[in-house]
Amino acid sequence: MKKLISIRGAVTAANTRSDIAYKSRKLVDRIYFKNGLTDADVVNAVFSVTSDLTAEYPAHAVRETGRDIALFSCAEPNIDGTLRGCIRVMITAYSNEKPRHIYLGKARTLRPDLTGVYSIALDGPSGAGKSTVAKQVAKRLGLTYLDTGALYRTLGLKCLDCGVGTKNASAVEKCLKSVEVGIEYADGVQRVLLDGSDVSGRIRTPEVSMAASDVSAVPYVREKLLDIQRDAAKKSSVILDGRDIGTVVLPDAEFKFYLTASAQVRAKRRYDELIGKGQDVTLDGVLRDVNERDKNDSTRKIAPLKRAFDAVEINSDELTAEQVADFIVDYVSEDTE
Ligand code: DC
């Protein structure tokens, strides 16, 4: 049974009719999206505005979008030293989820617990371009980038080295029992360590890709890699790419994106990448691997590949990695600057 929750939010705006309208609508849309709400779930939305905002009622602007909920606006008293140009909202709704409060722009300073360090979850199937995009976004926003697939690849590699069947859960667990996986950054580039040795080069083969996909279905493997991923997000602002970042690893990530592309487009990209590295592969072979890994990754019992309900989906069939990175940087910057 859904219960009543209160969700808060705030945003700053210039004192013009259009800016107040735009920011109020954006705030409400973002609250709906991040909390998985529709008008049918919402009881009411009450706005308050600081006394320097006089050009428009937020409730009026939201009403114009056709939202069929009870809306109300009121003015806040003028209190010295508080944030100016601020629109606040309290939305009461029926939900099964815990409330996700939204603070945008300068209003983020009102909630130190929600500000400072933030995380971006970037999930999607193999070959969608996640790592290329994540590297660009990390560079432009000054974030730490963690390629979580590299961690699964490292454990897949270890199993191949041990000669155990990568689909055999108990053999995989036995082989990995005392193995240490580490991450290091050299000149901003991530290196993965297997028992202290750098294996970053060895993990990029089709054989290791399949092994990683196989071992990633083993509960022990997922459990073993959980802390290393969550710890990275505690220390600094991060972008993590993977399959279950928005759903399992960082369900509370401030920003979530799900990057897709058709299997053909993804296979061609991966093929070009492998050929560029001098590997002996065929396009048909790579397409077969892509389809098999998609099936493996999305049908496994724990933490399958799937879009988080509050992730923004981006189809990159017709977009370059740079265009996808532009979209993410703009989206995040609009909320954090
Ligand atoms: O992103 P990649 O191709 O390097 O990932 C290799 C495999 O690791 C992928 O087929 C599934 C698994 N993986 C996962 O299960 N969860 C993640 N967060 C990242 C990768």
mmCIF file of C-alpha atoms and ligand atoms in Angstrom:
data_model
loop_
_atom_site.group_PDB
_atom_site.id
_atom_site.type_symbol
_atom_site.label_atom_id
_atom_site.label_comp_id
_atom_site.label_asym_id
_atom_site.label_seq_id
_atom_site.Cartn_x
_atom_site.Cartn_y
_atom_site.Cartn_z
ATOM 1 C CA MET A 1 0.000 0.000 0.000
ATOM 2 C CA LYS A 2 1.325 3.431 -0.924
ATOM 3 C CA LYS A 3 1.772 5.855 1.944
ATOM 4 C CA LEU A 4 1.750 9.631 2.108
ATOM 5 C CA ILE A 5 5.155 11.292 1.779
ATOM 6 C CA SER A 6 6.295 14.920 1.691
ATOM 7 C CA ILE A 7 8.940 15.884 -0.821
ATOM 8 C CA ARG A 8 10.759 19.165 -0.612
ATOM 9 C CA GLY A 9 12.590 21.134 -3.227
ATOM 10 C CA ALA A 10 14.035 24.542 -3.960
ATOM 11 C CA VAL A 11 15.513 26.457 -6.856
ATOM 12 C CA THR A 12 16.767 29.981 -7.431
ATOM 13 C CA ALA A 13 15.420 32.280 -10.151
ATOM 14 C CA ALA A 14 15.751 35.810 -11.498
ATOM 15 C CA ASN A 15 12.775 38.058 -10.808
ATOM 16 C CA THR A 16 11.253 37.769 -14.279
ATOM 17 C CA ARG A 17 8.014 36.088 -15.191
ATOM 18 C CA SER A 18 9.711 33.715 -17.640
ATOM 19 C CA ASP A 19 12.536 32.658 -15.324
ATOM 20 C CA ILE A 20 10.236 32.019 -12.357
ATOM 21 C CA ALA A 21 7.905 30.026 -14.621
ATOM 22 C CA TYR A 22 10.741 28.008 -16.176
ATOM 23 C CA LYS A 23 12.442 27.214 -12.840
ATOM 24 C CA SER A 24 9.182 26.355 -11.042
ATOM 25 C CA ARG A 25 8.158 23.935 -13.782
ATOM 26 C CA LYS A 26 11.617 22.406 -13.910
ATOM 27 C CA LEU A 27 11.642 21.912 -10.136
ATOM 28 C CA VAL A 28 8.254 20.204 -10.155
ATOM 29 C CA ASP A 29 9.107 18.072 -13.218
ATOM 30 C CA ARG A 30 12.366 16.966 -11.592
ATOM 31 C CA ILE A 31 10.576 16.046 -8.348
ATOM 32 C CA TYR A 32 8.007 13.996 -10.289
ATOM 33 C CA PHE A 33 10.716 12.254 -12.320
ATOM 34 C CA LYS A 34 13.088 11.459 -9.443
ATOM 35 C CA ASN A 35 10.221 10.175 -7.300
ATOM 36 C CA GLY A 36 8.429 8.268 -10.083
ATOM 37 C CA LEU A 37 5.213 10.282 -9.604
ATOM 38 C CA THR A 38 2.245 11.041 -11.826
ATOM 39 C CA ASP A 39 -0.535 13.574 -11.109
ATOM 40 C CA ALA A 40 -2.657 10.673 -9.821
ATOM 41 C CA ASP A 41 -0.178 10.165 -6.931
ATOM 42 C CA VAL A 42 0.058 13.829 -5.944
ATOM 43 C CA VAL A 43 -2.215 15.464 -3.373
ATOM 44 C CA ASN A 44 -0.893 19.012 -3.569
ATOM 45 C CA ALA A 45 2.073 21.299 -4.157
ATOM 46 C CA VAL A 46 2.628 24.311 -1.921
ATOM 47 C CA PHE A 47 5.179 26.922 -2.994
ATOM 48 C CA SER A 48 6.771 29.692 -1.024
ATOM 49 C CA VAL A 49 8.888 32.435 -2.580
ATOM 50 C CA THR A 50 11.306 34.893 -1.031
ATOM 51 C CA SER A 51 9.940 38.425 -0.946
ATOM 52 C CA ASP A 52 12.242 39.663 -3.742
ATOM 53 C CA LEU A 53 10.439 37.459 -6.280
ATOM 54 C CA THR A 54 7.343 39.337 -7.324
ATOM 55 C CA ALA A 55 7.030 38.715 -11.069
ATOM 56 C CA GLU A 56 5.009 35.482 -11.077
ATOM 57 C CA TYR A 57 3.295 32.926 -8.829
ATOM 58 C CA PRO A 58 5.011 29.520 -9.207
ATOM 59 C CA ALA A 59 1.644 27.788 -8.750
ATOM 60 C CA HIS A 60 0.230 29.771 -11.638
ATOM 61 C CA ALA A 61 3.154 28.827 -13.906
ATOM 62 C CA VAL A 62 2.793 25.142 -13.031
ATOM 63 C CA ARG A 63 -0.986 25.266 -13.515
ATOM 64 C CA GLU A 64 -0.393 26.488 -17.086
ATOM 65 C CA THR A 65 1.406 23.215 -17.890
ATOM 66 C CA GLY A 66 -1.891 21.408 -17.274
ATOM 67 C CA ARG A 67 -0.979 19.676 -14.009
ATOM 68 C CA ASP A 68 -4.190 18.491 -12.405
ATOM 69 C CA ILE A 69 -3.256 18.841 -8.712
ATOM 70 C CA ALA A 70 -4.035 21.331 -5.931
ATOM 71 C CA LEU A 71 -1.499 24.185 -6.167
ATOM 72 C CA PHE A 72 -0.847 27.084 -3.855
ATOM 73 C CA SER A 73 1.791 29.851 -3.536
ATOM 74 C CA CYS A 74 2.635 32.160 -0.651
ATOM 75 C CA ALA A 75 5.335 34.709 0.202
ATOM 76 C CA GLU A 76 8.026 34.117 2.816
ATOM 77 C CA PRO A 77 8.888 36.776 5.393
ATOM 78 C CA ASN A 78 12.020 38.749 4.633
ATOM 79 C CA ILE A 79 14.746 37.271 6.839
ATOM 80 C CA ASP A 80 18.221 38.815 6.819
ATOM 81 C CA GLY A 81 21.030 36.618 5.565
ATOM 82 C CA THR A 82 18.870 33.975 3.847
ATOM 83 C CA LEU A 83 19.226 32.965 0.221
ATOM 84 C CA ARG A 84 17.514 35.463 -2.106
ATOM 85 C CA GLY A 85 15.560 34.719 -5.261
ATOM 86 C CA CYS A 86 14.460 31.367 -3.910
ATOM 87 C CA ILE A 87 11.388 29.276 -4.746
ATOM 88 C CA ARG A 88 10.620 26.421 -2.356
ATOM 89 C CA VAL A 89 8.057 23.708 -2.758
ATOM 90 C CA MET A 90 6.549 20.956 -0.637
ATOM 91 C CA ILE A 91 4.779 18.230 -2.595
ATOM 92 C CA THR A 92 2.566 15.739 -0.784
ATOM 93 C CA ALA A 93 2.112 12.456 -2.625
ATOM 94 C CA TYR A 94 1.307 8.759 -2.283
ATOM 95 C CA SER A 95 4.369 6.601 -2.918
ATOM 96 C CA ASN A 96 6.139 3.342 -2.073
ATOM 97 C CA GLU A 97 9.539 5.030 -2.207
ATOM 98 C CA LYS A 98 11.353 7.222 0.272
ATOM 99 C CA PRO A 99 11.174 10.895 -0.702
ATOM 100 C CA ARG A 100 13.897 12.241 -2.948
ATOM 101 C CA HIS A 101 14.260 15.953 -2.286
ATOM 102 C CA ILE A 102 15.506 18.143 -5.116
ATOM 103 C CA TYR A 103 17.637 21.249 -4.665
ATOM 104 C CA LEU A 104 18.766 22.936 -7.859
ATOM 105 C CA GLY A 105 21.204 25.725 -8.702
ATOM 106 C CA LYS A 106 22.238 27.967 -5.809
ATOM 107 C CA ALA A 107 19.482 26.421 -3.671
ATOM 108 C CA ARG A 108 21.785 23.403 -3.252
ATOM 109 C CA THR A 109 23.551 25.431 -0.547
ATOM 110 C CA LEU A 110 20.362 25.133 1.540
ATOM 111 C CA ARG A 111 20.978 21.431 1.951
ATOM 112 C CA PRO A 112 24.624 20.747 2.826
ATOM 113 C CA ASP A 113 23.669 17.073 3.111
ATOM 114 C CA LEU A 114 22.685 17.013 -0.551
ATOM 115 C CA THR A 115 25.493 19.191 -1.843
ATOM 116 C CA GLY A 116 29.242 18.995 -2.155
ATOM 117 C CA VAL A 117 30.060 15.525 -3.364
ATOM 118 C CA TYR A 118 27.709 14.181 -6.034
ATOM 119 C CA SER A 119 27.597 11.035 -8.109
ATOM 120 C CA ILE A 120 26.677 10.293 -11.703
ATOM 121 C CA ALA A 121 25.559 6.762 -12.563
ATOM 122 C CA LEU A 122 26.002 5.837 -16.219
ATOM 123 C CA ASP A 123 24.578 2.426 -17.100
ATOM 124 C CA GLY A 124 23.875 0.628 -20.322
ATOM 125 C CA PRO A 125 24.712 -2.406 -22.443
ATOM 126 C CA SER A 126 28.224 -3.163 -23.671
ATOM 127 C CA GLY A 127 29.483 -1.040 -26.519
ATOM 128 C CA ALA A 128 27.016 1.828 -25.990
ATOM 129 C CA GLY A 129 30.000 4.156 -25.544
ATOM 130 C CA LYS A 130 29.776 4.540 -21.775
ATOM 131 C CA SER A 131 33.495 4.618 -21.037
ATOM 132 C CA THR A 132 34.344 7.129 -23.796
ATOM 133 C CA VAL A 133 31.507 9.382 -22.635
ATOM 134 C CA ALA A 134 32.338 8.953 -18.935
ATOM 135 C CA LYS A 135 35.993 9.902 -19.498
ATOM 136 C CA GLN A 136 34.980 13.100 -21.295
ATOM 137 C CA VAL A 137 32.377 14.036 -18.663
ATOM 138 C CA ALA A 138 34.882 13.355 -15.851
ATOM 139 C CA LYS A 139 37.482 15.579 -17.473
ATOM 140 C CA ARG A 140 35.071 18.441 -18.112
ATOM 141 C CA LEU A 141 33.384 18.393 -14.690
ATOM 142 C CA GLY A 142 36.533 17.511 -12.713
ATOM 143 C CA LEU A 143 35.164 14.169 -11.469
ATOM 144 C CA THR A 144 36.835 10.892 -10.653
ATOM 145 C CA TYR A 145 35.915 8.239 -13.208
ATOM 146 C CA LEU A 146 35.469 4.619 -12.203
ATOM 147 C CA ASP A 147 35.094 2.049 -14.977
ATOM 148 C CA THR A 148 33.374 -0.700 -12.971
ATOM 149 C CA GLY A 149 33.459 -3.143 -15.903
ATOM 150 C CA ALA A 150 37.251 -3.216 -15.472
ATOM 151 C CA LEU A 151 36.761 -4.688 -11.992
ATOM 152 C CA TYR A 152 34.603 -7.543 -13.323
ATOM 153 C CA ARG A 153 37.094 -8.061 -16.140
ATOM 154 C CA THR A 154 39.914 -8.375 -13.606
ATOM 155 C CA LEU A 155 38.080 -11.144 -11.765
ATOM 156 C CA GLY A 156 37.160 -12.784 -15.095
ATOM 157 C CA LEU A 157 40.838 -12.735 -16.042
ATOM 158 C CA LYS A 158 41.834 -14.326 -12.754
ATOM 159 C CA CYS A 159 39.370 -17.187 -13.369
ATOM 160 C CA LEU A 160 40.814 -17.747 -16.838
ATOM 161 C CA ASP A 161 44.313 -17.767 -15.325
ATOM 162 C CA CYS A 162 43.136 -20.302 -12.718
ATOM 163 C CA GLY A 163 41.610 -22.400 -15.509
ATOM 164 C CA VAL A 164 38.197 -22.620 -13.830
ATOM 165 C CA GLY A 165 34.880 -22.629 -15.728
ATOM 166 C CA THR A 166 33.654 -19.038 -15.550
ATOM 167 C CA LYS A 167 30.000 -20.158 -15.349
ATOM 168 C CA ASN A 168 30.714 -22.474 -12.422
ATOM 169 C CA ALA A 169 29.759 -20.330 -9.401
ATOM 170 C CA SER A 170 31.416 -22.449 -6.709
ATOM 171 C CA ALA A 171 34.669 -22.848 -8.697
ATOM 172 C CA VAL A 172 34.699 -19.086 -9.388
ATOM 173 C CA GLU A 173 34.209 -18.316 -5.712
ATOM 174 C CA LYS A 174 36.990 -20.698 -4.682
ATOM 175 C CA CYS A 175 39.434 -19.225 -7.208
ATOM 176 C CA LEU A 176 38.670 -15.636 -6.121
ATOM 177 C CA LYS A 177 38.553 -16.181 -2.359
ATOM 178 C CA SER A 178 41.828 -14.518 -1.454
ATOM 179 C CA VAL A 179 42.223 -12.316 -4.533
ATOM 180 C CA GLU A 180 42.706 -8.563 -4.074
ATOM 181 C CA VAL A 181 41.416 -6.100 -6.657
ATOM 182 C CA GLY A 182 42.688 -2.526 -6.475
ATOM 183 C CA ILE A 183 42.357 0.696 -8.433
ATOM 184 C CA GLU A 184 45.039 3.283 -9.024
ATOM 185 C CA TYR A 185 45.073 6.492 -10.988
ATOM 186 C CA ALA A 186 48.169 7.474 -12.977
ATOM 187 C CA ASP A 187 47.886 10.885 -14.684
ATOM 188 C CA GLY A 188 44.108 10.659 -14.290
ATOM 189 C CA VAL A 189 43.962 7.266 -16.032
ATOM 190 C CA GLN A 190 42.483 4.343 -14.129
ATOM 191 C CA ARG A 191 44.648 1.221 -13.732
ATOM 192 C CA VAL A 192 43.347 -2.014 -12.228
ATOM 193 C CA LEU A 193 45.496 -4.175 -10.021
ATOM 194 C CA LEU A 194 45.128 -7.903 -9.508
ATOM 195 C CA ASP A 195 46.991 -8.899 -6.356
ATOM 196 C CA GLY A 196 49.155 -5.810 -6.808
ATOM 197 C CA SER A 197 49.998 -6.311 -10.518
ATOM 198 C CA ASP A 198 48.690 -3.934 -13.156
ATOM 199 C CA VAL A 199 46.452 -5.955 -15.525
ATOM 200 C CA SER A 200 44.830 -2.971 -17.303
ATOM 201 C CA GLY A 201 46.129 -4.133 -20.711
ATOM 202 C CA ARG A 202 45.327 -7.830 -20.301
ATOM 203 C CA ILE A 203 41.625 -7.328 -19.506
ATOM 204 C CA ARG A 204 40.694 -5.846 -22.906
ATOM 205 C CA THR A 205 40.268 -9.002 -24.991
ATOM 206 C CA PRO A 206 37.018 -10.613 -26.242
ATOM 207 C CA GLU A 207 37.837 -13.702 -24.155
ATOM 208 C CA VAL A 208 38.059 -11.647 -20.964
ATOM 209 C CA SER A 209 34.851 -9.750 -21.924
ATOM 210 C CA MET A 210 32.891 -13.019 -21.962
ATOM 211 C CA ALA A 211 34.568 -14.257 -18.775
ATOM 212 C CA ALA A 212 33.676 -10.956 -17.051
ATOM 213 C CA SER A 213 30.068 -11.257 -18.157
ATOM 214 C CA ASP A 214 29.945 -14.850 -16.848
ATOM 215 C CA VAL A 215 31.529 -14.180 -13.453
ATOM 216 C CA SER A 216 29.445 -11.024 -12.981
ATOM 217 C CA ALA A 217 26.388 -13.290 -12.525
ATOM 218 C CA VAL A 218 28.015 -14.936 -9.483
ATOM 219 C CA PRO A 219 26.654 -13.399 -6.231
ATOM 220 C CA TYR A 220 30.053 -13.699 -4.506
ATOM 221 C CA VAL A 221 31.676 -11.619 -7.260
ATOM 222 C CA ARG A 222 29.079 -8.841 -7.082
ATOM 223 C CA GLU A 223 29.350 -8.714 -3.306
ATOM 224 C CA LYS A 224 33.142 -8.598 -3.437
ATOM 225 C CA LEU A 225 33.118 -5.580 -5.750
ATOM 226 C CA LEU A 226 30.387 -3.574 -4.053
ATOM 227 C CA ASP A 227 32.464 -1.801 -1.389
ATOM 228 C CA ILE A 228 35.242 -0.742 -3.729
ATOM 229 C CA GLN A 229 32.634 0.973 -5.950
ATOM 230 C CA ARG A 230 30.718 2.615 -3.090
ATOM 231 C CA ASP A 231 33.931 3.760 -1.389
ATOM 232 C CA ALA A 232 34.983 5.596 -4.538
ATOM 233 C CA ALA A 233 31.731 7.592 -4.426
ATOM 234 C CA LYS A 234 32.197 8.558 -0.753
ATOM 235 C CA LYS A 235 35.543 10.266 -1.263
ATOM 236 C CA SER A 236 34.832 12.664 -4.122
ATOM 237 C CA SER A 237 32.382 13.492 -6.879
ATOM 238 C CA VAL A 238 32.395 10.611 -9.303
ATOM 239 C CA ILE A 239 31.026 9.172 -12.491
ATOM 240 C CA LEU A 240 30.702 5.393 -12.436
ATOM 241 C CA ASP A 241 29.851 3.430 -15.542
ATOM 242 C CA GLY A 242 28.446 -0.084 -15.470
ATOM 243 C CA ARG A 243 25.249 -2.106 -15.530
ATOM 244 C CA ASP A 244 23.750 -1.722 -12.055
ATOM 245 C CA ILE A 245 25.148 1.581 -10.794
ATOM 246 C CA GLY A 246 21.798 3.422 -10.738
ATOM 247 C CA THR A 247 19.845 0.402 -9.496
ATOM 248 C CA VAL A 248 22.129 -1.272 -6.930
ATOM 249 C CA VAL A 249 25.534 0.327 -6.356
ATOM 250 C CA LEU A 250 24.423 3.961 -6.004
ATOM 251 C CA PRO A 251 20.595 3.972 -5.928
ATOM 252 C CA ASP A 252 20.706 7.500 -4.460
ATOM 253 C CA ALA A 253 23.034 8.935 -7.125
ATOM 254 C CA GLU A 254 22.094 12.543 -7.846
ATOM 255 C CA PHE A 255 22.244 11.943 -11.608
ATOM 256 C CA LYS A 256 21.467 8.777 -13.506
ATOM 257 C CA PHE A 257 21.759 8.151 -17.224
ATOM 258 C CA TYR A 258 21.051 5.028 -19.243
ATOM 259 C CA LEU A 259 22.968 4.950 -22.506
ATOM 260 C CA THR A 260 21.716 2.641 -25.240
ATOM 261 C CA ALA A 261 22.306 1.999 -28.938
ATOM 262 C CA SER A 262 21.227 -0.767 -31.307
ATOM 263 C CA ALA A 263 23.240 -4.015 -31.178
ATOM 264 C CA GLN A 264 24.551 -3.376 -34.738
ATOM 265 C CA VAL A 265 25.855 0.080 -33.894
ATOM 266 C CA ARG A 266 27.433 -1.137 -30.664
ATOM 267 C CA ALA A 267 29.102 -4.099 -32.392
ATOM 268 C CA LYS A 268 30.568 -1.845 -35.096
ATOM 269 C CA ARG A 269 32.005 0.512 -32.479
ATOM 270 C CA ARG A 270 33.555 -2.320 -30.485
ATOM 271 C CA TYR A 271 34.894 -3.896 -33.698
ATOM 272 C CA ASP A 272 36.615 -0.637 -34.715
ATOM 273 C CA GLU A 273 38.086 -0.310 -31.226
ATOM 274 C CA LEU A 274 39.482 -3.863 -31.207
ATOM 275 C CA ILE A 275 40.866 -3.575 -34.752
ATOM 276 C CA GLY A 276 42.475 -0.288 -33.692
ATOM 277 C CA LYS A 277 44.234 -2.217 -30.929
ATOM 278 C CA GLY A 278 45.506 -4.719 -33.483
ATOM 279 C CA GLN A 279 43.221 -7.576 -32.436
ATOM 280 C CA ASP A 280 42.139 -10.225 -34.924
ATOM 281 C CA VAL A 281 38.306 -10.066 -34.871
ATOM 282 C CA THR A 282 35.396 -10.098 -37.358
ATOM 283 C CA LEU A 283 32.318 -7.869 -37.257
ATOM 284 C CA ASP A 284 30.041 -10.942 -37.151
ATOM 285 C CA GLY A 285 31.988 -12.385 -34.249
ATOM 286 C CA VAL A 286 31.804 -9.133 -32.296
ATOM 287 C CA LEU A 287 28.040 -8.850 -32.965
ATOM 288 C CA ARG A 288 27.540 -12.388 -31.691
ATOM 289 C CA ASP A 289 29.498 -11.515 -28.505
ATOM 290 C CA VAL A 290 27.495 -8.311 -28.017
ATOM 291 C CA ASN A 291 24.185 -10.177 -28.291
ATOM 292 C CA GLU A 292 25.344 -12.938 -25.983
ATOM 293 C CA ARG A 293 26.617 -10.501 -23.377
ATOM 294 C CA ASP A 294 23.381 -8.463 -23.570
ATOM 295 C CA LYS A 295 21.430 -11.636 -22.872
ATOM 296 C CA ASN A 296 23.783 -12.707 -20.051
ATOM 297 C CA ASP A 297 23.828 -9.278 -18.422
ATOM 298 C CA SER A 298 20.121 -8.548 -18.611
ATOM 299 C CA THR A 299 18.763 -11.968 -17.648
ATOM 300 C CA ARG A 300 20.991 -12.792 -14.684
ATOM 301 C CA LYS A 301 19.194 -13.077 -11.357
ATOM 302 C CA ILE A 302 21.103 -10.486 -9.344
ATOM 303 C CA ALA A 303 21.627 -6.888 -10.360
ATOM 304 C CA PRO A 304 20.692 -7.404 -14.014
ATOM 305 C CA LEU A 305 21.323 -4.699 -16.575
ATOM 306 C CA LYS A 306 18.279 -2.450 -16.474
ATOM 307 C CA ARG A 307 17.372 1.208 -16.551
ATOM 308 C CA ALA A 308 16.724 2.703 -13.106
ATOM 309 C CA PHE A 309 13.219 4.181 -13.026
ATOM 310 C CA ASP A 310 14.719 7.628 -12.431
ATOM 311 C CA ALA A 311 17.474 7.440 -15.065
ATOM 312 C CA VAL A 312 17.428 9.634 -18.152
ATOM 313 C CA GLU A 313 17.642 7.427 -21.247
ATOM 314 C CA ILE A 314 19.926 8.487 -24.094
ATOM 315 C CA ASN A 315 19.975 6.599 -27.387
ATOM 316 C CA SER A 316 23.361 7.125 -29.025
ATOM 317 C CA ASP A 317 22.633 5.525 -32.433
ATOM 318 C CA GLU A 318 22.782 8.928 -34.076
ATOM 319 C CA LEU A 319 25.003 10.720 -31.565
ATOM 320 C CA THR A 320 28.756 10.927 -31.231
ATOM 321 C CA ALA A 321 30.335 10.328 -27.823
ATOM 322 C CA GLU A 322 31.049 14.046 -27.678
ATOM 323 C CA GLN A 323 27.368 14.919 -28.218
ATOM 324 C CA VAL A 324 26.321 12.519 -25.452
ATOM 325 C CA ALA A 325 28.960 14.027 -23.139
ATOM 326 C CA ASP A 326 27.692 17.542 -24.008
ATOM 327 C CA PHE A 327 24.164 16.501 -23.055
ATOM 328 C CA ILE A 328 25.263 15.056 -19.702
ATOM 329 C CA VAL A 329 27.547 17.998 -18.866
ATOM 330 C CA ASP A 330 24.748 20.491 -19.649
ATOM 331 C CA TYR A 331 22.187 18.512 -17.673
ATOM 332 C CA VAL A 332 24.409 18.240 -14.597
ATOM 333 C CA SER A 333 25.743 21.804 -14.809
ATOM 334 C CA GLU A 334 22.259 23.285 -14.910
ATOM 335 C CA ASP A 335 21.598 21.742 -11.488
ATOM 336 C CA THR A 336 24.956 22.163 -9.795
ATOM 337 C CA GLU A 337 26.243 25.601 -10.763
HETATM 338 O O1 DC B 1 31.562 -2.529 -19.314
HETATM 339 P P1 DC B 1 32.402 -3.777 -19.681
HETATM 340 O O2 DC B 1 32.131 -4.303 -21.052
HETATM 341 O O3 DC B 1 33.854 -3.556 -19.432
HETATM 342 O O4 DC B 1 31.910 -4.917 -18.616
HETATM 343 C C1 DC B 1 32.354 -6.259 -18.664
HETATM 344 C C2 DC B 1 31.283 -7.156 -18.029
HETATM 345 O O5 DC B 1 31.212 -6.918 -16.626
HETATM 346 C C3 DC B 1 29.865 -6.964 -18.543
HETATM 347 O O6 DC B 1 29.542 -7.854 -19.593
HETATM 348 C C4 DC B 1 28.984 -7.215 -17.347
HETATM 349 C C5 DC B 1 29.871 -6.988 -16.167
HETATM 350 N N1 DC B 1 29.541 -5.764 -15.426
HETATM 351 C C6 DC B 1 28.538 -5.841 -14.495
HETATM 352 O O7 DC B 1 27.905 -6.897 -14.361
HETATM 353 N N2 DC B 1 28.232 -4.755 -13.713
HETATM 354 C C7 DC B 1 28.900 -3.605 -13.878
HETATM 355 N N3 DC B 1 28.604 -2.558 -13.088
HETATM 356 C C8 DC B 1 29.915 -3.496 -14.863
HETATM 357 C C9 DC B 1 30.194 -4.593 -15.632
#
